[in-house]
PDB file of C-alpha atoms in Angstrom:
ATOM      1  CA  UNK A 103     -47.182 -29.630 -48.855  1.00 84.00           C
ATOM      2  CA  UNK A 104     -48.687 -31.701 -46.230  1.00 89.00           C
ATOM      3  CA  UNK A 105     -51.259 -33.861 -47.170  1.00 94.00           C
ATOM      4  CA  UNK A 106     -53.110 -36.232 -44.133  1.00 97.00           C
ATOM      5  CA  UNK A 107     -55.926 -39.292 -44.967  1.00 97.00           C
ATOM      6  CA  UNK A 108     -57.958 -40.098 -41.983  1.00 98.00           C
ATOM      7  CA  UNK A 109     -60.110 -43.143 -41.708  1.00 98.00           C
ATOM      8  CA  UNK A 110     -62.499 -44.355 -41.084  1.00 98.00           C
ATOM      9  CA  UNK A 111     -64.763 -41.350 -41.042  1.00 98.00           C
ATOM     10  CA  UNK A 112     -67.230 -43.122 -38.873  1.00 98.00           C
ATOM     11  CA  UNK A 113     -67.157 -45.086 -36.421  1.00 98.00           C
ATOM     12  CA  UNK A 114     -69.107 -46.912 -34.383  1.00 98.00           C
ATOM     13  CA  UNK A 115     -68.764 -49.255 -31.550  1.00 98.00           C
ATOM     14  CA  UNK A 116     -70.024 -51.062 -28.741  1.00 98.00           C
ATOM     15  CA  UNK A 117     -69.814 -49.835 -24.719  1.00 97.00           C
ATOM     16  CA  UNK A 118     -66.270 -51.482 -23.628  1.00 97.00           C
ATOM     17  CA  UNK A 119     -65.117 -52.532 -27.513  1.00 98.00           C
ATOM     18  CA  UNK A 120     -61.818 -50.963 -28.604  1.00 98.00           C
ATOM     19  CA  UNK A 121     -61.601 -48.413 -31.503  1.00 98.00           C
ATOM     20  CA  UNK A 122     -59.372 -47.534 -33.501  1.00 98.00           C
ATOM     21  CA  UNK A 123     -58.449 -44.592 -36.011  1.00 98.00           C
ATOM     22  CA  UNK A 124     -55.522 -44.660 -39.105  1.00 98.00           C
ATOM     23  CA  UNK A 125     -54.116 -41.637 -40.550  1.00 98.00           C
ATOM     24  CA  UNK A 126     -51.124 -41.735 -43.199  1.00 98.00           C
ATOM     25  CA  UNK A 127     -49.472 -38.615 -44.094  1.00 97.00           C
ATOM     26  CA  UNK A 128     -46.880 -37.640 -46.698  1.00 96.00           C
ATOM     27  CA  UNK A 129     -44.059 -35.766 -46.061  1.00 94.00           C
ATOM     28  CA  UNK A 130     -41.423 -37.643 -44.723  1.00 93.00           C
ATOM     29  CA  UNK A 131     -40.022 -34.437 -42.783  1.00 92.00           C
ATOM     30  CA  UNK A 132     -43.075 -34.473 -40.475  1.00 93.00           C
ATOM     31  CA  UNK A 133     -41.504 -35.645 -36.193  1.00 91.00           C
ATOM     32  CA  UNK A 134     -44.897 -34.474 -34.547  1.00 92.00           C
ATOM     33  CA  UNK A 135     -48.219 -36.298 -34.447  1.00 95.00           C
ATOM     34  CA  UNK A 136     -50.974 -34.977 -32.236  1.00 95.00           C
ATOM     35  CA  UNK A 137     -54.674 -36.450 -31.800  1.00 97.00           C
ATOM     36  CA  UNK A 138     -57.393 -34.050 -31.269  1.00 97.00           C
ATOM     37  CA  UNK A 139     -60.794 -34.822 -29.472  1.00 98.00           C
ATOM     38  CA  UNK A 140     -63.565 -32.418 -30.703  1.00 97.00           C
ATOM     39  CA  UNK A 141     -67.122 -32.250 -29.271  1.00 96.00           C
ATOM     40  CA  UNK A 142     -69.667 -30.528 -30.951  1.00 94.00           C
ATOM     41  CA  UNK A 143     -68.660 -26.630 -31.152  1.00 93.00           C
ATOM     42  CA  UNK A 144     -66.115 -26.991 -29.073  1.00 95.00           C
ATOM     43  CA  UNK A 145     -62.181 -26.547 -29.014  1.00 96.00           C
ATOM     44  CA  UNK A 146     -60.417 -29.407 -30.558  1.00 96.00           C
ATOM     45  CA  UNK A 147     -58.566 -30.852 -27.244  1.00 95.00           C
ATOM     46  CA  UNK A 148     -55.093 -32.925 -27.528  1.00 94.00           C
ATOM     47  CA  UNK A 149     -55.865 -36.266 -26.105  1.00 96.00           C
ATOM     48  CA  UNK A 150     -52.295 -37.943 -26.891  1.00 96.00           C
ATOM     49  CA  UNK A 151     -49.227 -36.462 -29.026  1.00 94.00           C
ATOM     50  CA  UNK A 152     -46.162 -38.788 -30.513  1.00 94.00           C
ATOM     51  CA  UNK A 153     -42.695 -37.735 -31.583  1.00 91.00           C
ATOM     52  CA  UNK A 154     -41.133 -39.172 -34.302  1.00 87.00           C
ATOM     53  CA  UNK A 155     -38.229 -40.614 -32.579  1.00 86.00           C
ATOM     54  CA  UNK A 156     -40.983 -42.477 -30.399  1.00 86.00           C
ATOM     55  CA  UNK A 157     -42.678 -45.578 -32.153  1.00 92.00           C
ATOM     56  CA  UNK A 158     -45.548 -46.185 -29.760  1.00 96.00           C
ATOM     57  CA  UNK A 159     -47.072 -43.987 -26.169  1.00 95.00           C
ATOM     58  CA  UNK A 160     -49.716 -44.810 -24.172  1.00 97.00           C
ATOM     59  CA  UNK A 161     -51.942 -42.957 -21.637  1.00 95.00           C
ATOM     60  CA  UNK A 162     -54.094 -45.065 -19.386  1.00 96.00           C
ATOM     61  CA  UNK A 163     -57.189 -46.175 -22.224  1.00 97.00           C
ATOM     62  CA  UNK A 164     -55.438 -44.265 -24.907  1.00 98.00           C
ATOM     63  CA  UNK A 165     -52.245 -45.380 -27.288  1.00 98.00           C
ATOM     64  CA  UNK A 166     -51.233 -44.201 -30.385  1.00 98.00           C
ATOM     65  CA  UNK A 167     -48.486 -46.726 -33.215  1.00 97.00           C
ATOM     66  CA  UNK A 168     -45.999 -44.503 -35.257  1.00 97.00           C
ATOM     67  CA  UNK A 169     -44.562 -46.155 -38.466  1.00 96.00           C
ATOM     68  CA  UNK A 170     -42.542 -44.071 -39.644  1.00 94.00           C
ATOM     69  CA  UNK A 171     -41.299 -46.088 -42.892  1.00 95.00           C
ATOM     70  CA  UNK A 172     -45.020 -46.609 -43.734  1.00 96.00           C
ATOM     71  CA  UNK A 173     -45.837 -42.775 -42.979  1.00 96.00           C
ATOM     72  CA  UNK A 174     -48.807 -43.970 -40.776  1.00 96.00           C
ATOM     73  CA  UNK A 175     -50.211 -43.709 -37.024  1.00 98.00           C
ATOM     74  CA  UNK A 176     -53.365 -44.903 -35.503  1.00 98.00           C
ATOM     75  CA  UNK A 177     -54.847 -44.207 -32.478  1.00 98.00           C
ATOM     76  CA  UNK A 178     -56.082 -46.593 -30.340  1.00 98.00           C
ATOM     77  CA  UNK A 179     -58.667 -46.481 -27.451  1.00 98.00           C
ATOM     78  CA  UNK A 180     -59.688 -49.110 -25.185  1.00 98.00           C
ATOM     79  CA  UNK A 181     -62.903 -50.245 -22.902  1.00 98.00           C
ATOM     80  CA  UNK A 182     -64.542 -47.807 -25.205  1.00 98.00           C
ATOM     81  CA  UNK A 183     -67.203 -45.584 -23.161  1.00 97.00           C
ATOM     82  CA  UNK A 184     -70.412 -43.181 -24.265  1.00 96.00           C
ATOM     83  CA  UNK A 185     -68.199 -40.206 -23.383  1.00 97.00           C
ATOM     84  CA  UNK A 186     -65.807 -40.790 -25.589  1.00 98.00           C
ATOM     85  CA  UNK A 187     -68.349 -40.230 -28.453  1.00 98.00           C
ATOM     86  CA  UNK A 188     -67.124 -37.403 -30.536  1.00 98.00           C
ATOM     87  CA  UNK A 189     -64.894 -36.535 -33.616  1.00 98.00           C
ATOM     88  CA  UNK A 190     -61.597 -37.009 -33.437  1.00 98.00           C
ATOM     89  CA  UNK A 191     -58.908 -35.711 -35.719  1.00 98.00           C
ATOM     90  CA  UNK A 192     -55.293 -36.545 -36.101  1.00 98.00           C
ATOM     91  CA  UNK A 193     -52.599 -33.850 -37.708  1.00 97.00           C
ATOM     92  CA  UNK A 194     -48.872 -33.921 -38.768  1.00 95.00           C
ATOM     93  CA  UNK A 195     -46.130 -30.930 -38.078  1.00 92.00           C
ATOM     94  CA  UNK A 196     -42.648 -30.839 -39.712  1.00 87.00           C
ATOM     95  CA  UNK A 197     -40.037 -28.744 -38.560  1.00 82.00           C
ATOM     96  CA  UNK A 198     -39.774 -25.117 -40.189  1.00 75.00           C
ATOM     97  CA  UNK A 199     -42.686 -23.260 -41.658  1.00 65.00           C
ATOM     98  CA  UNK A 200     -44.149 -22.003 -38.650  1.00 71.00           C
ATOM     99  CA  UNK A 201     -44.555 -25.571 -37.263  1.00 79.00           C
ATOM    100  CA  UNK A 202     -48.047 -25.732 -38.118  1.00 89.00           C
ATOM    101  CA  UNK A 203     -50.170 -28.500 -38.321  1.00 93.00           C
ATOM    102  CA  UNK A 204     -52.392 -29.860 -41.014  1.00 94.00           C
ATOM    103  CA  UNK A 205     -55.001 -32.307 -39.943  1.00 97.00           C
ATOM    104  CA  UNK A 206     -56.781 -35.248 -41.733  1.00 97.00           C
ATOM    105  CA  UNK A 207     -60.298 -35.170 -42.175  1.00 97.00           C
ATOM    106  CA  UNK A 208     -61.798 -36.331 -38.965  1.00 98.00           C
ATOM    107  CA  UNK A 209     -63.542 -39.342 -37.224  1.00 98.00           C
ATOM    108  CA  UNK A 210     -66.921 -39.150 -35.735  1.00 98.00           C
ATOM    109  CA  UNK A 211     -66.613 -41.745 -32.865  1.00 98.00           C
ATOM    110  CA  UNK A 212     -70.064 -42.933 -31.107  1.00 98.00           C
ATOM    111  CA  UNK A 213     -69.924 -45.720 -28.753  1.00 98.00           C
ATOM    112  CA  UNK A 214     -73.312 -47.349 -28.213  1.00 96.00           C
ATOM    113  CA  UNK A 215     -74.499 -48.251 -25.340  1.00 91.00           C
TER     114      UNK A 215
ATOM    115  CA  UNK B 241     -51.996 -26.159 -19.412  1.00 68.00           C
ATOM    116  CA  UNK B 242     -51.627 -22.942 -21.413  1.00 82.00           C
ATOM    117  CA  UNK B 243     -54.629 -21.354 -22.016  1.00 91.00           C
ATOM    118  CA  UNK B 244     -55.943 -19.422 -25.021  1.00 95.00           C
ATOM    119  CA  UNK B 245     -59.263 -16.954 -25.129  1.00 96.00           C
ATOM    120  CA  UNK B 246     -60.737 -15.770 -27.829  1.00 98.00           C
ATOM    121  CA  UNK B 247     -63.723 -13.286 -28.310  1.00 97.00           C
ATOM    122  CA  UNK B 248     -66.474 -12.860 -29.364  1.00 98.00           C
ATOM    123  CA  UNK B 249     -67.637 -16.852 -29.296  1.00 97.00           C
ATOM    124  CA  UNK B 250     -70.607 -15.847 -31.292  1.00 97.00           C
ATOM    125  CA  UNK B 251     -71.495 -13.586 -33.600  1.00 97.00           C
ATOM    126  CA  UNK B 252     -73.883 -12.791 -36.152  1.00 97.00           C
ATOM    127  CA  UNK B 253     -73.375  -9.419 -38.943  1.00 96.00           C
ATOM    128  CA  UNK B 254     -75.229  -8.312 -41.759  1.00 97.00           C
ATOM    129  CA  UNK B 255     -73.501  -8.737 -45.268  1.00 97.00           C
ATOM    130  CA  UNK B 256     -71.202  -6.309 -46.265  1.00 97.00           C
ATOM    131  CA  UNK B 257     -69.456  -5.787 -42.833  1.00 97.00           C
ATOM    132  CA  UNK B 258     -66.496  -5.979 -40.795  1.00 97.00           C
ATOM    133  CA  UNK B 259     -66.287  -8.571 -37.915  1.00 98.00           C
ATOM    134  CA  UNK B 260     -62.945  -8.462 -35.971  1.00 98.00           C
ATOM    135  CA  UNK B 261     -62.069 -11.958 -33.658  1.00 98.00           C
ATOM    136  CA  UNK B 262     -58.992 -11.766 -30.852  1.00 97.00           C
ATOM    137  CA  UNK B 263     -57.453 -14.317 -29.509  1.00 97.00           C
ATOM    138  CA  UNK B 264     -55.693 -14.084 -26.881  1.00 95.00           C
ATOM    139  CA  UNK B 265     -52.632 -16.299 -24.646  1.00 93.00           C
ATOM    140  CA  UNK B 266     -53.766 -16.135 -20.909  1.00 93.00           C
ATOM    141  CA  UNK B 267     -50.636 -17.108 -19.207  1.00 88.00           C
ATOM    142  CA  UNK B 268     -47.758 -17.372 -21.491  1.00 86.00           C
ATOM    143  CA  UNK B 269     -46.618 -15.418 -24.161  1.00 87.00           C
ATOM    144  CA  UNK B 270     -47.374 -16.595 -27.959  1.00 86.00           C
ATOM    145  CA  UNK B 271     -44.490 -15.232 -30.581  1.00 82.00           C
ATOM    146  CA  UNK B 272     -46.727 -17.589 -33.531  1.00 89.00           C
ATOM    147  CA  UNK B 273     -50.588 -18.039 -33.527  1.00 93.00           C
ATOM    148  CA  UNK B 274     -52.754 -19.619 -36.056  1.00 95.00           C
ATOM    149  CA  UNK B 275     -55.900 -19.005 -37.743  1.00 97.00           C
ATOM    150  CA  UNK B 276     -58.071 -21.931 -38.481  1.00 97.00           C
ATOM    151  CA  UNK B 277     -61.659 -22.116 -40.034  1.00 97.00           C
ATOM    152  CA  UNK B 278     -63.889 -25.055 -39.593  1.00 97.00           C
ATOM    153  CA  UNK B 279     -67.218 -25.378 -41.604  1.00 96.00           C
ATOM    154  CA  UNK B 280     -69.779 -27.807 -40.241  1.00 94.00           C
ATOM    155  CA  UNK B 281     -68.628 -31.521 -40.309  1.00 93.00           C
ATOM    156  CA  UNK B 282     -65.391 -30.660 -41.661  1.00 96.00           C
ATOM    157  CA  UNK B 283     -61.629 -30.861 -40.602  1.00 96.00           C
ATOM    158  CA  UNK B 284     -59.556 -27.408 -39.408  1.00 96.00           C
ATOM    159  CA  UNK B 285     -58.526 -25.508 -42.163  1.00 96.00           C
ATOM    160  CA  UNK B 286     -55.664 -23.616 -41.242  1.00 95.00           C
ATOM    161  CA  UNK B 287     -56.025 -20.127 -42.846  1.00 96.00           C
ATOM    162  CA  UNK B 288     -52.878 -18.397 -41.783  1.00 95.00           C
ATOM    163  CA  UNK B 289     -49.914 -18.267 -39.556  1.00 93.00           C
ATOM    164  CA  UNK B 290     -49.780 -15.112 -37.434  1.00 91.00           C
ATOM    165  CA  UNK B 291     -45.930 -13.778 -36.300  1.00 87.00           C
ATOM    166  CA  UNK B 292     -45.833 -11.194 -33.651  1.00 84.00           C
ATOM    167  CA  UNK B 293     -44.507  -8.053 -34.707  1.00 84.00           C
ATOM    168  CA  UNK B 294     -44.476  -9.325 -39.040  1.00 86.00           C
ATOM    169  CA  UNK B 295     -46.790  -9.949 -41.507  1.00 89.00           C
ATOM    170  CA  UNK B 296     -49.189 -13.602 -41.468  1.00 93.00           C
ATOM    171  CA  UNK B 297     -48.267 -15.946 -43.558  1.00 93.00           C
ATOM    172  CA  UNK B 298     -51.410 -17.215 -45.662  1.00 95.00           C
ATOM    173  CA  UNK B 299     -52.224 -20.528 -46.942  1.00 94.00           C
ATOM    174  CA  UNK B 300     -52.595 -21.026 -50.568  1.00 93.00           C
ATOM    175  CA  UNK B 301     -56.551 -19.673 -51.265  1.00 94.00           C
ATOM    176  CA  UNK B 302     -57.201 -17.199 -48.680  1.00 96.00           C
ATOM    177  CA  UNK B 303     -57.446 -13.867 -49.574  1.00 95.00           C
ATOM    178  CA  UNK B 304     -55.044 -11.518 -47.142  1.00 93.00           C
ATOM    179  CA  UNK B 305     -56.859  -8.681 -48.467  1.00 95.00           C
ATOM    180  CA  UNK B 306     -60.375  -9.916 -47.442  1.00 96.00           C
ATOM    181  CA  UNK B 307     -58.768 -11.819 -43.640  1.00 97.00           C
ATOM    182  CA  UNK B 308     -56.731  -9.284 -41.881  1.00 96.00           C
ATOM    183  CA  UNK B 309     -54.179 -10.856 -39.365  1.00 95.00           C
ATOM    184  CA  UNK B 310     -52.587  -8.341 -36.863  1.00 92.00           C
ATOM    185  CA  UNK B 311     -50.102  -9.912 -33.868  1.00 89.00           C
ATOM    186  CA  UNK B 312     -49.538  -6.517 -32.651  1.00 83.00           C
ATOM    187  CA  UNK B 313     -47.966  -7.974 -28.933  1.00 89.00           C
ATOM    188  CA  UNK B 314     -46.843 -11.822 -27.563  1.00 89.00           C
ATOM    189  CA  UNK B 315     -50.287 -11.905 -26.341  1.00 92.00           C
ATOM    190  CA  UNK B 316     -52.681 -10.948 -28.704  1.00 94.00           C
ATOM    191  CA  UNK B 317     -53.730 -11.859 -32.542  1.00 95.00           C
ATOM    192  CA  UNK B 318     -57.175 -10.460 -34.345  1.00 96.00           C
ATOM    193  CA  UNK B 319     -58.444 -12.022 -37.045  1.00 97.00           C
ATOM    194  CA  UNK B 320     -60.688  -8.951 -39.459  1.00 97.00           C
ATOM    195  CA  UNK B 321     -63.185 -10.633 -41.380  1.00 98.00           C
ATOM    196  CA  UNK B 322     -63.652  -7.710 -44.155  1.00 97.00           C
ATOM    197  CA  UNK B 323     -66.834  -7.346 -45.997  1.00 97.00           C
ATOM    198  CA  UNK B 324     -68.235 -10.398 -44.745  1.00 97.00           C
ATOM    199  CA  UNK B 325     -70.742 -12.447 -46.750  1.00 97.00           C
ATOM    200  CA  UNK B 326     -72.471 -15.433 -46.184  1.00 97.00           C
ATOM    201  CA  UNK B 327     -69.820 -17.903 -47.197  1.00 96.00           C
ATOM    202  CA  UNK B 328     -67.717 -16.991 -44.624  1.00 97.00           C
ATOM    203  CA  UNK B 329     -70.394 -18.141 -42.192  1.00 97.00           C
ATOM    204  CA  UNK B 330     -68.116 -20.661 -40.557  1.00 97.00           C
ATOM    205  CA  UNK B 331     -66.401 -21.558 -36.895  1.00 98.00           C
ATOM    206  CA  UNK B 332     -63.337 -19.275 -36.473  1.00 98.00           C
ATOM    207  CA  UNK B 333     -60.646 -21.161 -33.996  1.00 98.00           C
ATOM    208  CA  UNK B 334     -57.070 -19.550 -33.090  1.00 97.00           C
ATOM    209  CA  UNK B 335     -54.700 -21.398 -31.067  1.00 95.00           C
ATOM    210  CA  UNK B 336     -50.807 -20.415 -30.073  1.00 92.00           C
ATOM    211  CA  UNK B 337     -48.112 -22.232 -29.711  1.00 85.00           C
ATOM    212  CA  UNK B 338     -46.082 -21.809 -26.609  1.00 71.00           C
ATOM    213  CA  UNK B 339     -42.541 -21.676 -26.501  1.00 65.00           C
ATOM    214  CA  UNK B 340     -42.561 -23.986 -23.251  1.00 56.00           C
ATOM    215  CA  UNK B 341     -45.175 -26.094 -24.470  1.00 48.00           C
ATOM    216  CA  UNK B 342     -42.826 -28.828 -26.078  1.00 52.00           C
ATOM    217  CA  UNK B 343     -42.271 -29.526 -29.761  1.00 61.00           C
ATOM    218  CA  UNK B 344     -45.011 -28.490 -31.577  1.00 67.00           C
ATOM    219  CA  UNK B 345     -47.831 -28.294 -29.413  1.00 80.00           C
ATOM    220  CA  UNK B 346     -50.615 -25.650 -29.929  1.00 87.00           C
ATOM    221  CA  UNK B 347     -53.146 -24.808 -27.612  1.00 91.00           C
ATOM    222  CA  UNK B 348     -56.819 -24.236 -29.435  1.00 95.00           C
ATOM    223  CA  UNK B 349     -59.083 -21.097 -28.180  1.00 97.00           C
ATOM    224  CA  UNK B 350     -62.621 -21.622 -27.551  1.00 97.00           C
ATOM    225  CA  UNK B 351     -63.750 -20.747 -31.048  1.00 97.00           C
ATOM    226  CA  UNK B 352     -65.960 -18.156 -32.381  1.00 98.00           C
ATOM    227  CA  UNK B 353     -69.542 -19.091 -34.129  1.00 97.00           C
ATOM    228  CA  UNK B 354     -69.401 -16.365 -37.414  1.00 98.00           C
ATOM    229  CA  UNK B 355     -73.165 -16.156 -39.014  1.00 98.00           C
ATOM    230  CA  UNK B 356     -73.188 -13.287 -41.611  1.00 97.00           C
ATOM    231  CA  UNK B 357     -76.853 -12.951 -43.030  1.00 96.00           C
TER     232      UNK B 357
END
């Protein structure tokens, strides 16, 4: 099956520094790549999602790089702020099998002030 | 966005009993839903893949006997937690994935706190 590596597993940064957060995966069927943001008890939310046919998106302070051939992603976030303190998890889908994700092993993000 | 509910978001049982979770799409109708479980500082297990109207699908380690999945309509999945004890203290989080939503794209529920002394 599915298996995704997340790192780093902290992370912390300065107030306006960039961050940013690999994940490889390893199943070369795999087209869908999400990034979760997940406060504390909270609902995993989808900040930014890439397509394999796609090799980079961006939204406004948020991007996310697709190598396919390397079987890794990052996200990327910019001017870094305190709100954006919290753990954030990539995953991987492949077609068939429900469609369901498996996710790597989380970030915890805190931007200092 | 589609929106998913689940219920109870917290709740705490003695050992030895039943706890039953639904989740639930608001405004769209969910034909798959998934069953994730979260202990603290860790990533989202997924536990099982819920069909409406067939049996889950489990992942490899969870017991089917012990996690009952039912998707009895497009809108609604339970999760049973049977004979709970205090390992399966954890956070309980269903999301669905909507047939409109694009790709692959599943929308979380709100989670539900399980504390089984």
């Amino acid at each position: 099956g599915e298996n995704v590596e997340q790192h780093p597993s902290t992370l912390s940064v300065q107030e306006g520094d960039s961050a940013v957060i690999k994940c490889t995966y390893s199943d070369s069927a795999s087209n869908y790549f999400p990034w979760y943001k997940q406060e504390l008890g909270k609902r995993p939310q989808l900040i930014i999602d890439i397509r394999s046919n796609v090799g980079e998106k961006k939204d406004q302070r948020i991007a996310v790089t697709l190598n396919k051939t390397a079987k890794h992603f990052s996200l990327h976030i910019t001017e870094t702020q305190p709100e954006d303190s919290a753990v954030y998890f990539c995953a991987a889908s492949r077609p068939g099998g429900g469609n369901k994700l498996t996710f790597g092993t989380g970030t915890q993000l805190k931007v200092e002030l | 966005g589609a929106v998913v509910s689940q219920h109870p978001s917290r709740v705490i049982c003695k050992s030895g009993t039943s706890v039953k979770i639904e989740c639930r799409s608001l405004d769209f109708q969910a034909t798959t839903m998934f069953w994730y479980r979260q202990f603290p500082k860790q990533s989202l297990m997924l536990m099982a893949t819920s069909n409406e109207g067939s049996k889950a699908t489990y992942e490899q380690g969870v017991e089917k006997d012990k996690f009952l999945i039912n998707h009895a309509s497009l809108t609604l999945s339970t999760l049973t937690v049977t004979s709970a004890h205090p390992e399966d203290s954890s956070f309980y989080i269903c999301s669905a994935r909507a047939p409109t939503g694009g790709y692959n794209e599943q929308f979380f529920g709100p989670g539900t706190r399980l504390t089984v002394l």
